[in-house]
Short mmCIF file of N, CA, C and O in Angstrom, two decimals:
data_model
loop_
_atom_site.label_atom_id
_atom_site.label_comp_id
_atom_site.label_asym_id
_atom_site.label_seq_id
_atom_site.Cartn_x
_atom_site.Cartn_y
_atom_site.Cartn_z
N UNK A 1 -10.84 -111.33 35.93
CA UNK A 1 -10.53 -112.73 36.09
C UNK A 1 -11.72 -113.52 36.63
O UNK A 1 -11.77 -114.73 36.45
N UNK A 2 -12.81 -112.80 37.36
CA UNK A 2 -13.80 -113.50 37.72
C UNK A 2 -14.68 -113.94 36.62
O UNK A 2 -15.57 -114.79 36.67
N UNK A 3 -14.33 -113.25 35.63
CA UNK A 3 -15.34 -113.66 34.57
C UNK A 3 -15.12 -115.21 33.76
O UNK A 3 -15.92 -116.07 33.40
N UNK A 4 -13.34 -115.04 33.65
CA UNK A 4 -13.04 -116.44 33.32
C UNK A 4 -12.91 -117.65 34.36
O UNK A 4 -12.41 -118.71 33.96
N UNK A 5 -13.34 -117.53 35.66
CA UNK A 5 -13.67 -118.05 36.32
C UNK A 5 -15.20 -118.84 36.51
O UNK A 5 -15.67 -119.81 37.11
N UNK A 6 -15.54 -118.00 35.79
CA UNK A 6 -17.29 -118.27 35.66
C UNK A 6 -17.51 -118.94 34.44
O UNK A 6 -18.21 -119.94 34.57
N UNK A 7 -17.16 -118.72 33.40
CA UNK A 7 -16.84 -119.68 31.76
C UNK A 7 -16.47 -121.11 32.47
O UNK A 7 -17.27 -122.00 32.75
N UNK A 8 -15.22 -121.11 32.66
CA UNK A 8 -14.52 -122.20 33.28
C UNK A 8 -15.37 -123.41 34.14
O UNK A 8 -15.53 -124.63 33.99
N UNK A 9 -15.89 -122.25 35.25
CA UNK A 9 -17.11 -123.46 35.75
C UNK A 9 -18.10 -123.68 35.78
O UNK A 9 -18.61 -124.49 36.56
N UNK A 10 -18.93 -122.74 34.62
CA UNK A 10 -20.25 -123.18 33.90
C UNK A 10 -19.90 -124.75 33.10
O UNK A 10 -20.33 -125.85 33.44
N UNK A 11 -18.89 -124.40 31.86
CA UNK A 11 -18.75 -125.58 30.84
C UNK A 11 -18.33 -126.73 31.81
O UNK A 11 -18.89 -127.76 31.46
N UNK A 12 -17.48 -126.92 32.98
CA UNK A 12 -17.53 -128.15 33.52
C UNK A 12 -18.76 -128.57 34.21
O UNK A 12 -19.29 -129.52 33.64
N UNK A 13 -19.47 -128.12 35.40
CA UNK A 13 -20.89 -128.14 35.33
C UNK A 13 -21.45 -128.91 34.86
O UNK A 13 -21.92 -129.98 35.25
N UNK A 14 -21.42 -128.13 33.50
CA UNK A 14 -22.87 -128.93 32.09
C UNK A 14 -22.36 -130.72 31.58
O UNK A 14 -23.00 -131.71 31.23
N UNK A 15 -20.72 -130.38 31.81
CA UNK A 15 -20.15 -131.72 31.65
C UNK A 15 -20.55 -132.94 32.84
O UNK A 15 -20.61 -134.16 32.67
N UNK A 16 -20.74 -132.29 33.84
CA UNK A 16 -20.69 -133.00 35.07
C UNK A 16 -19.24 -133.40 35.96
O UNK A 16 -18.96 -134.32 36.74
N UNK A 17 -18.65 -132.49 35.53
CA UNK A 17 -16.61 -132.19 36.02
C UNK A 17 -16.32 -131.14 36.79
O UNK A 17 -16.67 -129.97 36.59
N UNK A 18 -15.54 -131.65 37.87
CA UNK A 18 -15.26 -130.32 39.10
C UNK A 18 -14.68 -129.75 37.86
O UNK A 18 -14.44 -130.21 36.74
N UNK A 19 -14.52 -128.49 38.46
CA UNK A 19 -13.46 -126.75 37.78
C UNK A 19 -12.28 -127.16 38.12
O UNK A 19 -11.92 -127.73 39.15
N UNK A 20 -11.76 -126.89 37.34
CA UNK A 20 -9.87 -127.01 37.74
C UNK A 20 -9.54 -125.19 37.79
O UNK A 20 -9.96 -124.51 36.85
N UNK A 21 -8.81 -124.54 38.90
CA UNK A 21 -8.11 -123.29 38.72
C UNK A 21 -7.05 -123.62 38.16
O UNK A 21 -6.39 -124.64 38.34
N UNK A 22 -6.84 -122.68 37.40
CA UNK A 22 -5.51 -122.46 37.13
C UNK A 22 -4.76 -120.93 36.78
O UNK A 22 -5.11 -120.34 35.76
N UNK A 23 -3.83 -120.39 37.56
CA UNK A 23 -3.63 -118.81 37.18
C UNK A 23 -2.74 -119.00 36.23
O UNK A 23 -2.01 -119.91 35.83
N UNK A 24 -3.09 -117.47 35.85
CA UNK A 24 -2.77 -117.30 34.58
C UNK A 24 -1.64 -115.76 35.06
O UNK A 24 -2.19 -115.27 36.05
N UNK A 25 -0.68 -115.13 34.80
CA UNK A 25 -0.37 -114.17 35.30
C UNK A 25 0.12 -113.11 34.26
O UNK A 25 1.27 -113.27 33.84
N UNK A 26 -0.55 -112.11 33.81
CA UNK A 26 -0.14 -111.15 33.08
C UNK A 26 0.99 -110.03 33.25
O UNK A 26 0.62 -109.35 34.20
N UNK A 27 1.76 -109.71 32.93
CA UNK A 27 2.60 -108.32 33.08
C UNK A 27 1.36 -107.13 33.27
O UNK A 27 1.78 -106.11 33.83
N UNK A 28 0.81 -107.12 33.12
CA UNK A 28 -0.48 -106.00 33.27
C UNK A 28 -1.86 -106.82 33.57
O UNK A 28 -1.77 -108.04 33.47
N UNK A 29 -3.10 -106.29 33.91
CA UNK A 29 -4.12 -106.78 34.35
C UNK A 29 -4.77 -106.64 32.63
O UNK A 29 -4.36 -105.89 31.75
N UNK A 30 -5.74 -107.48 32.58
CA UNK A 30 -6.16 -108.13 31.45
C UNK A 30 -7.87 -107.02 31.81
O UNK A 30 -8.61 -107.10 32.79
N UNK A 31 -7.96 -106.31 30.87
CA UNK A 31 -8.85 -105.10 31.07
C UNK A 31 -10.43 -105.39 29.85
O UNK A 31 -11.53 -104.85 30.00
N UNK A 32 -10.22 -105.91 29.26
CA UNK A 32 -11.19 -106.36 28.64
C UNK A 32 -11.06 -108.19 27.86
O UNK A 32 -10.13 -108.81 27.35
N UNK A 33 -12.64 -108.53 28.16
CA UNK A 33 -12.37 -109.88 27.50
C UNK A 33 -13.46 -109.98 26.17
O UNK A 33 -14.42 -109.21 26.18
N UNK A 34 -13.33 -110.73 25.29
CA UNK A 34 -14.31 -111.29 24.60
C UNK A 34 -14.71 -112.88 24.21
O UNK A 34 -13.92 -113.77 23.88
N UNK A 35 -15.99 -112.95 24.34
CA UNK A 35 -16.26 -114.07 24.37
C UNK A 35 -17.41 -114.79 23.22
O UNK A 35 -18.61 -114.54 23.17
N UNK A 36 -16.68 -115.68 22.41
CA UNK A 36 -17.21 -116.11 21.30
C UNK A 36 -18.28 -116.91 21.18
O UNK A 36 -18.40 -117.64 22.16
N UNK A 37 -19.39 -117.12 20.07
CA UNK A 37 -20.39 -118.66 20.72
C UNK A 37 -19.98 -119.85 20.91
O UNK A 37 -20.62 -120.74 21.46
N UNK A 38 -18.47 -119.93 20.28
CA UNK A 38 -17.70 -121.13 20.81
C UNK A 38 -16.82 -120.86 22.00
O UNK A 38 -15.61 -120.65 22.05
N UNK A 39 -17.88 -120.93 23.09
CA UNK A 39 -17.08 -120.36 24.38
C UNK A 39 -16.09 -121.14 25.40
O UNK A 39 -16.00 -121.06 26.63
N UNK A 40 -15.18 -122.10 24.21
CA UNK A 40 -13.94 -122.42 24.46
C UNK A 40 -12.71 -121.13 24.34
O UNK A 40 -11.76 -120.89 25.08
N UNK A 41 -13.12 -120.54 23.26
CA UNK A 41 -12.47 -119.24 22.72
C UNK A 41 -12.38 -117.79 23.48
O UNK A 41 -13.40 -117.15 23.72
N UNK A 42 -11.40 -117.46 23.76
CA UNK A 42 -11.15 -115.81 24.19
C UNK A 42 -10.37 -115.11 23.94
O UNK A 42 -9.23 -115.47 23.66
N UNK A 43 -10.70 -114.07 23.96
CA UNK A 43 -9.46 -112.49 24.15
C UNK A 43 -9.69 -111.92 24.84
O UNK A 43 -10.81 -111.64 25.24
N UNK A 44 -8.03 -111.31 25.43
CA UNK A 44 -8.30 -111.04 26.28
C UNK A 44 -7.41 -109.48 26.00
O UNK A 44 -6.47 -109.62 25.21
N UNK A 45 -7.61 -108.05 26.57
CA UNK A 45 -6.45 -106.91 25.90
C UNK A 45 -6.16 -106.28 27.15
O UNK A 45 -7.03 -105.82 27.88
N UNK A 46 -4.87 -106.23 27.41
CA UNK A 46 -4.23 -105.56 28.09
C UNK A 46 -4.02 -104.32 27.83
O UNK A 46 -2.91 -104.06 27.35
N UNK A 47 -5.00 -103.14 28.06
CA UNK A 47 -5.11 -101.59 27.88
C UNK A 47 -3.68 -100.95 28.07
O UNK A 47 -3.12 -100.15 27.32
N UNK A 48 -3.19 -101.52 29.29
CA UNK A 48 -2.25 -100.69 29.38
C UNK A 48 -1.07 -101.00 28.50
O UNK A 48 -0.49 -99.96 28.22
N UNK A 49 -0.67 -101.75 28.12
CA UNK A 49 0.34 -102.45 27.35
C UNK A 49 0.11 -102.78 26.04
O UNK A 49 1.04 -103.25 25.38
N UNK A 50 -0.92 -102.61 25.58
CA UNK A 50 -1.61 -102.56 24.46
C UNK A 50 -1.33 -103.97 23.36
O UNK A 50 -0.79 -104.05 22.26
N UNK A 51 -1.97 -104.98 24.25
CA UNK A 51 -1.36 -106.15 24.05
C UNK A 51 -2.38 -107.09 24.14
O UNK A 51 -2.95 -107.13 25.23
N UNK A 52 -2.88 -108.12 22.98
CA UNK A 52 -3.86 -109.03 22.85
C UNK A 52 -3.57 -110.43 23.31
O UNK A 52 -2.53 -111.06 23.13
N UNK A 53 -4.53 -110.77 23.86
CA UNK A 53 -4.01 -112.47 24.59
C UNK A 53 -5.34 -113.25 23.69
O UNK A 53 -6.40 -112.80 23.26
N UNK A 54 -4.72 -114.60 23.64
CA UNK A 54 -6.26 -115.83 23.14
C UNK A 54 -6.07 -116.76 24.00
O UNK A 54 -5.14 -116.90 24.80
N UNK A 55 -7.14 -117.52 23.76
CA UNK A 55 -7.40 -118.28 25.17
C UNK A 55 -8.26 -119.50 24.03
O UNK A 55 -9.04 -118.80 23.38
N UNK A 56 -8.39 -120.72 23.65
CA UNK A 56 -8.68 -121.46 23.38
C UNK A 56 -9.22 -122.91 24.16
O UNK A 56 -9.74 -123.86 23.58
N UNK A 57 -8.98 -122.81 25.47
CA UNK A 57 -9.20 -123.90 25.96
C UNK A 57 -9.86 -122.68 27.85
O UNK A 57 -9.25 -122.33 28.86
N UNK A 58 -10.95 -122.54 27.49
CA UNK A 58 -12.21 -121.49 28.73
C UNK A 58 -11.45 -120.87 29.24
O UNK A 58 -11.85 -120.55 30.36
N UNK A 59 -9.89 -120.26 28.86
CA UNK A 59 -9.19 -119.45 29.49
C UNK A 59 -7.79 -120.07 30.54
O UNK A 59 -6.92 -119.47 31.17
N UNK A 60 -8.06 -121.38 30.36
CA UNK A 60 -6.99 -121.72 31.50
C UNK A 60 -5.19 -121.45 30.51
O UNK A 60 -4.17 -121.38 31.21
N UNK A 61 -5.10 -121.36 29.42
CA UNK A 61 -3.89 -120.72 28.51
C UNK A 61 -4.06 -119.81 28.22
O UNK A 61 -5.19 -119.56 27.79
N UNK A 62 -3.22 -118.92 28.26
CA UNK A 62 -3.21 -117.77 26.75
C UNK A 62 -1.89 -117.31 26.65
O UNK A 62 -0.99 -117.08 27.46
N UNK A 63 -2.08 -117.17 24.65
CA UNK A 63 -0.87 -116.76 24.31
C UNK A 63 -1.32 -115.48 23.85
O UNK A 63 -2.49 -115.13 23.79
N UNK A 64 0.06 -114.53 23.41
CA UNK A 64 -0.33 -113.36 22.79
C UNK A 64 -0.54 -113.24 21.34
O UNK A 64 0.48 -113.64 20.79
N UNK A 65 -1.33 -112.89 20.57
CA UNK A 65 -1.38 -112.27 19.43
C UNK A 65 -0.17 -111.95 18.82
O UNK A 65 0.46 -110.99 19.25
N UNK A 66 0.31 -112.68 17.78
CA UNK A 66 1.38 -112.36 17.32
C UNK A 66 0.87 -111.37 15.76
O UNK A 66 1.72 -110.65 15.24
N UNK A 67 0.29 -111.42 15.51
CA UNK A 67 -0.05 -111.07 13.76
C UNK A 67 0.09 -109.29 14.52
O UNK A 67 0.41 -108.42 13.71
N UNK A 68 -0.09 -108.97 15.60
CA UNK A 68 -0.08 -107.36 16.24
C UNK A 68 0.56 -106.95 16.62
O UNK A 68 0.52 -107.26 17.81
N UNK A 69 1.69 -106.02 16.37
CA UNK A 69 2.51 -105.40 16.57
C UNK A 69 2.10 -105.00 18.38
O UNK A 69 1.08 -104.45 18.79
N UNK A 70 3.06 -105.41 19.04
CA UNK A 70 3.27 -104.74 20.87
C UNK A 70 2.63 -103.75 20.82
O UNK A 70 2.83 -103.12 19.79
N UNK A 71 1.73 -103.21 21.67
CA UNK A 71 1.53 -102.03 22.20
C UNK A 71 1.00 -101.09 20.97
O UNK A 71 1.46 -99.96 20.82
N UNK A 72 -0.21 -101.73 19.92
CA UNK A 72 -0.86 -101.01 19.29
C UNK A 72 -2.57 -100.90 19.56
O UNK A 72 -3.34 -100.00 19.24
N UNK A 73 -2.83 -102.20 20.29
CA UNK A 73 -4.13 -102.69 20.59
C UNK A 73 -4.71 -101.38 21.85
O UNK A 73 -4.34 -101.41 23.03
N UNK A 74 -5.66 -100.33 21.30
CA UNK A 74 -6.13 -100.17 22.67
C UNK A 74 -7.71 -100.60 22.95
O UNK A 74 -8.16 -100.51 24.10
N UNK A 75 -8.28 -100.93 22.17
CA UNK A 75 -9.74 -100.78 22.01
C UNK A 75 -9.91 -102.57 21.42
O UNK A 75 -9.32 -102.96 20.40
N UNK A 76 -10.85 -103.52 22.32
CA UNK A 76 -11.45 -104.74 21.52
C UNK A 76 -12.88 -104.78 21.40
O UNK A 76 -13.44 -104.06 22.23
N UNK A 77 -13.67 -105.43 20.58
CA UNK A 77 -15.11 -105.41 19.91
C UNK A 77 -14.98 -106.60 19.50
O UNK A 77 -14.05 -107.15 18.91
N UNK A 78 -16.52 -107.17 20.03
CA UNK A 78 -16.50 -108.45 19.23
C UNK A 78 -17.90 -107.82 18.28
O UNK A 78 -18.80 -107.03 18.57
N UNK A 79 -17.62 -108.43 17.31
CA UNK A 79 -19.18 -108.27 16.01
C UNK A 79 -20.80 -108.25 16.75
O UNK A 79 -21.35 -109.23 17.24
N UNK A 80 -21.34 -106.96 16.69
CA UNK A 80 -22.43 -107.70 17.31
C UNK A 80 -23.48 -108.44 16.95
O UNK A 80 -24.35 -108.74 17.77
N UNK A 81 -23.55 -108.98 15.17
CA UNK A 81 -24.13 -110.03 15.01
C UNK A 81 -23.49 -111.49 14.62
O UNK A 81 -24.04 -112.55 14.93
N UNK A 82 -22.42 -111.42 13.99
CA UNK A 82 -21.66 -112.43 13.71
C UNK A 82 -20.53 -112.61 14.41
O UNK A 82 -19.53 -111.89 14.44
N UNK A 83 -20.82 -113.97 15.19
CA UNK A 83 -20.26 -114.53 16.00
C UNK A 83 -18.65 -115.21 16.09
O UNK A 83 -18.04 -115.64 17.08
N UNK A 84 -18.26 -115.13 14.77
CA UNK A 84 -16.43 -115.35 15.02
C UNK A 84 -15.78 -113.84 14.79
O UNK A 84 -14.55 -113.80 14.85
N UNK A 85 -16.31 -112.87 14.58
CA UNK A 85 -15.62 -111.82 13.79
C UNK A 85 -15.19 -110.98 15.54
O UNK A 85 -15.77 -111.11 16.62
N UNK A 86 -14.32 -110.38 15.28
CA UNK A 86 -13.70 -108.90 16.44
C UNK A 86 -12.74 -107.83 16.02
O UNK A 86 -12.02 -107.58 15.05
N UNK A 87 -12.96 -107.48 16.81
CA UNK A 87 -12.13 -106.06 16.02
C UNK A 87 -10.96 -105.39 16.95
O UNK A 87 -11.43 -104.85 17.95
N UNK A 88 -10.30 -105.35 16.90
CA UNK A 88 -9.24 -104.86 17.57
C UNK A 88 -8.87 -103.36 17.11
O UNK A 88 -8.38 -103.32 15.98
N UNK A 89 -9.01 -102.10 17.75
CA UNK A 89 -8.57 -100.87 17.11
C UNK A 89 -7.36 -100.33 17.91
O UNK A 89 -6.76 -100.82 18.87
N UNK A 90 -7.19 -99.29 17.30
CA UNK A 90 -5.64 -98.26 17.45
C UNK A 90 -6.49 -97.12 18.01
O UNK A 90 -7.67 -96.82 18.17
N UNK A 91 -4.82 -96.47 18.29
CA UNK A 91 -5.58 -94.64 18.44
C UNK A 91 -5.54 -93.98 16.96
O UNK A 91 -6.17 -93.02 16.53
N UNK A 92 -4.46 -94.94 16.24
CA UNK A 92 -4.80 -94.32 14.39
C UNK A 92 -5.54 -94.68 13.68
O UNK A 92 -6.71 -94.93 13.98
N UNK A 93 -5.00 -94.81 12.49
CA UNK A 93 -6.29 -95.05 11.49
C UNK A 93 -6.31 -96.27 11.11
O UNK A 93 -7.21 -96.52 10.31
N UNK A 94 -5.46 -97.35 11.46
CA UNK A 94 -4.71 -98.88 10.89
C UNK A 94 -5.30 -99.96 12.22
O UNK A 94 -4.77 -100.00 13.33
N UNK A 95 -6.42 -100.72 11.83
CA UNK A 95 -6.77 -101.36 12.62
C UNK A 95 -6.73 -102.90 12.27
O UNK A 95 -6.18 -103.30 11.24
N UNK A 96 -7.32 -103.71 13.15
CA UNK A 96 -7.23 -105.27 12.68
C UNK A 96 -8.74 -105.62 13.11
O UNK A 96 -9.52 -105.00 13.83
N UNK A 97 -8.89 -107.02 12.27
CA UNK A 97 -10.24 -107.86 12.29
C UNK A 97 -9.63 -108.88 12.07
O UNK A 97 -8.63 -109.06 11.36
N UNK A 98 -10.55 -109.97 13.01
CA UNK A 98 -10.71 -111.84 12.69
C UNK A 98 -11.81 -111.82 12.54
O UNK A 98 -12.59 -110.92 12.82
N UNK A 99 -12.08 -113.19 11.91
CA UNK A 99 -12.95 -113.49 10.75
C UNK A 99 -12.95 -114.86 11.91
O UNK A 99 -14.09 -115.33 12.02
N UNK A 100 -12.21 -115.37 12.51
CA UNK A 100 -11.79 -116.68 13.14
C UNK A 100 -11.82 -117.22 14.34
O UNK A 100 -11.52 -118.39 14.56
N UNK A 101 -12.33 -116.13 15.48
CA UNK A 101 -12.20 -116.20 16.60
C UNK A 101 -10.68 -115.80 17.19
O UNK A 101 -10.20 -116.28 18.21
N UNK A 102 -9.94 -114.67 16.19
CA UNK A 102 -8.51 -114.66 16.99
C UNK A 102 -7.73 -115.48 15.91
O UNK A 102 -6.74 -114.81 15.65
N UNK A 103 -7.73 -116.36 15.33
CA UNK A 103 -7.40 -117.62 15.36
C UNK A 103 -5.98 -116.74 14.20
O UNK A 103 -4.78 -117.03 14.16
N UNK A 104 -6.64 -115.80 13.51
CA UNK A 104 -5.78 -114.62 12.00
C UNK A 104 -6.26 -113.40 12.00
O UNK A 104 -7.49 -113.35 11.90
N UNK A 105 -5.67 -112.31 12.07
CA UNK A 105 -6.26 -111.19 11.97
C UNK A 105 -5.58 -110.30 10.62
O UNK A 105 -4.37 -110.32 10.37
N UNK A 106 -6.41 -109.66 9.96
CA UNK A 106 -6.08 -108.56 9.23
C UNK A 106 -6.17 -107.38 9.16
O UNK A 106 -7.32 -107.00 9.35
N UNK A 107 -5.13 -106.22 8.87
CA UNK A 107 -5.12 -105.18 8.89
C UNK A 107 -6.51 -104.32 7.82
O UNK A 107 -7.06 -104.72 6.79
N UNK A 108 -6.66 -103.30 8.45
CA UNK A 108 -7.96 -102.55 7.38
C UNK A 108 -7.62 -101.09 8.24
O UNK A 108 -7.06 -100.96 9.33
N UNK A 109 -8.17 -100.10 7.34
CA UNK A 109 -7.85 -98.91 7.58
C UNK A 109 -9.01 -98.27 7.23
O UNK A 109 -9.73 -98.67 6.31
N UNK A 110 -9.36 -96.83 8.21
CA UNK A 110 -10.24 -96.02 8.31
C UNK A 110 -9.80 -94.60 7.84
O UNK A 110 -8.63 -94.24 7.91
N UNK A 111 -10.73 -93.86 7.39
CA UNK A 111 -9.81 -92.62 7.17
C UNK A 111 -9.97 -91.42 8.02
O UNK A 111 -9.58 -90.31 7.68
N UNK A 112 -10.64 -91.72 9.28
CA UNK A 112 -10.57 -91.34 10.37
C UNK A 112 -10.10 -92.22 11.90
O UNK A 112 -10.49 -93.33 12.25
N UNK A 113 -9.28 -91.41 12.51
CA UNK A 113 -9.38 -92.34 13.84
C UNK A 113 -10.78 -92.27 14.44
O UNK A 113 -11.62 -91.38 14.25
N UNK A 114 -10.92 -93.85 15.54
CA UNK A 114 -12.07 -94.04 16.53
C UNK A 114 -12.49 -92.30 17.10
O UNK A 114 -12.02 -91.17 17.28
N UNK A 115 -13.48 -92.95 17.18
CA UNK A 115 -14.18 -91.79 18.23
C UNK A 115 -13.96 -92.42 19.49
O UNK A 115 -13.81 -93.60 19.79
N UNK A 116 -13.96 -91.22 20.29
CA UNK A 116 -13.30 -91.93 21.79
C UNK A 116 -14.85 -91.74 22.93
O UNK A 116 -14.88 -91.81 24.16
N UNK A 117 -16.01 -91.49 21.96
CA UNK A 117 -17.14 -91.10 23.02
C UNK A 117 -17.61 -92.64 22.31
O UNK A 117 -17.10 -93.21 21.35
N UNK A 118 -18.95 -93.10 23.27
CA UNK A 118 -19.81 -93.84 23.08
C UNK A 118 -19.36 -95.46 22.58
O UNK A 118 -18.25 -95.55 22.05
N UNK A 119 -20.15 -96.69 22.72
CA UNK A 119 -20.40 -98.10 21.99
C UNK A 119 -19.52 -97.91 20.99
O UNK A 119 -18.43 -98.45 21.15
N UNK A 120 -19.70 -97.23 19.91
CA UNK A 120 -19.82 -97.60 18.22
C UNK A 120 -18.62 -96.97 17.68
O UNK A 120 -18.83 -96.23 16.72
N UNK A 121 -17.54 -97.08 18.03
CA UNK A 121 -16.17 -96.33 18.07
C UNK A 121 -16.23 -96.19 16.37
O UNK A 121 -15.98 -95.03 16.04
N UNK A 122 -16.40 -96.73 15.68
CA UNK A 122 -15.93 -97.09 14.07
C UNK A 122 -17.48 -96.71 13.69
O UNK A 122 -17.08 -96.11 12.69
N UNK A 123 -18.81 -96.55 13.63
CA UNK A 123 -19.67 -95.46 13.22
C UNK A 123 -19.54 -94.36 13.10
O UNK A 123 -20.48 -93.67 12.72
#
């Protein structure tokens, strides 16, 4: 949460606008985030619950990912050269990608599951 704390009051800052807090409260702690070059935009995945959040406005909302079935999400990646794309994986072989920042995701399939060592889970 400190991290969206720090988004939040960089972009007001640059505006010349106090930070507004605002909590946000998850059923589980929010275990990984990603952050887009339009860094109005986020995700956020709840490991334990296996559950994707977006954040469109520096994090002070988020809703959940609906296009994802509950409790399939364990693993998030954002692209590391192209800047709207992420990847959301499974422990199987049936994973999802946006193209959008979150915004739609689609299913794609591997014919192996992730590797659970190292960065490059899908290499």
């Amino acid at each position: 949460m400190v991290q969206l704390l720090l988004v939040t009051t960089g972009w007001c800052l640059a505006r010349g606008k106090s930070p507004t807090l605002r909590h946000t409260y998850f059923k589980e702690s929010v275990s990984k985030l990603v952050y887009f070059k339009n860094r109005s935009t986020l995700l956020g995945l709840d490991k334990t619950g296996g559950l994707l959040y977006r954040s469109t406005d520096y994090g002070e909302s988020w809703t959940k990912v609906s296009d994802i079935k509950d409790g399939e999400v364990t693993r998030l990646y954002a692209h590391p050269h192209e800047p709207k794309i992420a990847y959301a994986l499974t422990e199987g072989t049936q994973h999802w990608l946006t193209k959008d920042e979150g915004g739609s995701w689609q299913p794609f399939s591997t014919p192996l599951t992730p590797t659970t060592s190292g960065e490059r889970p899908l290499a």
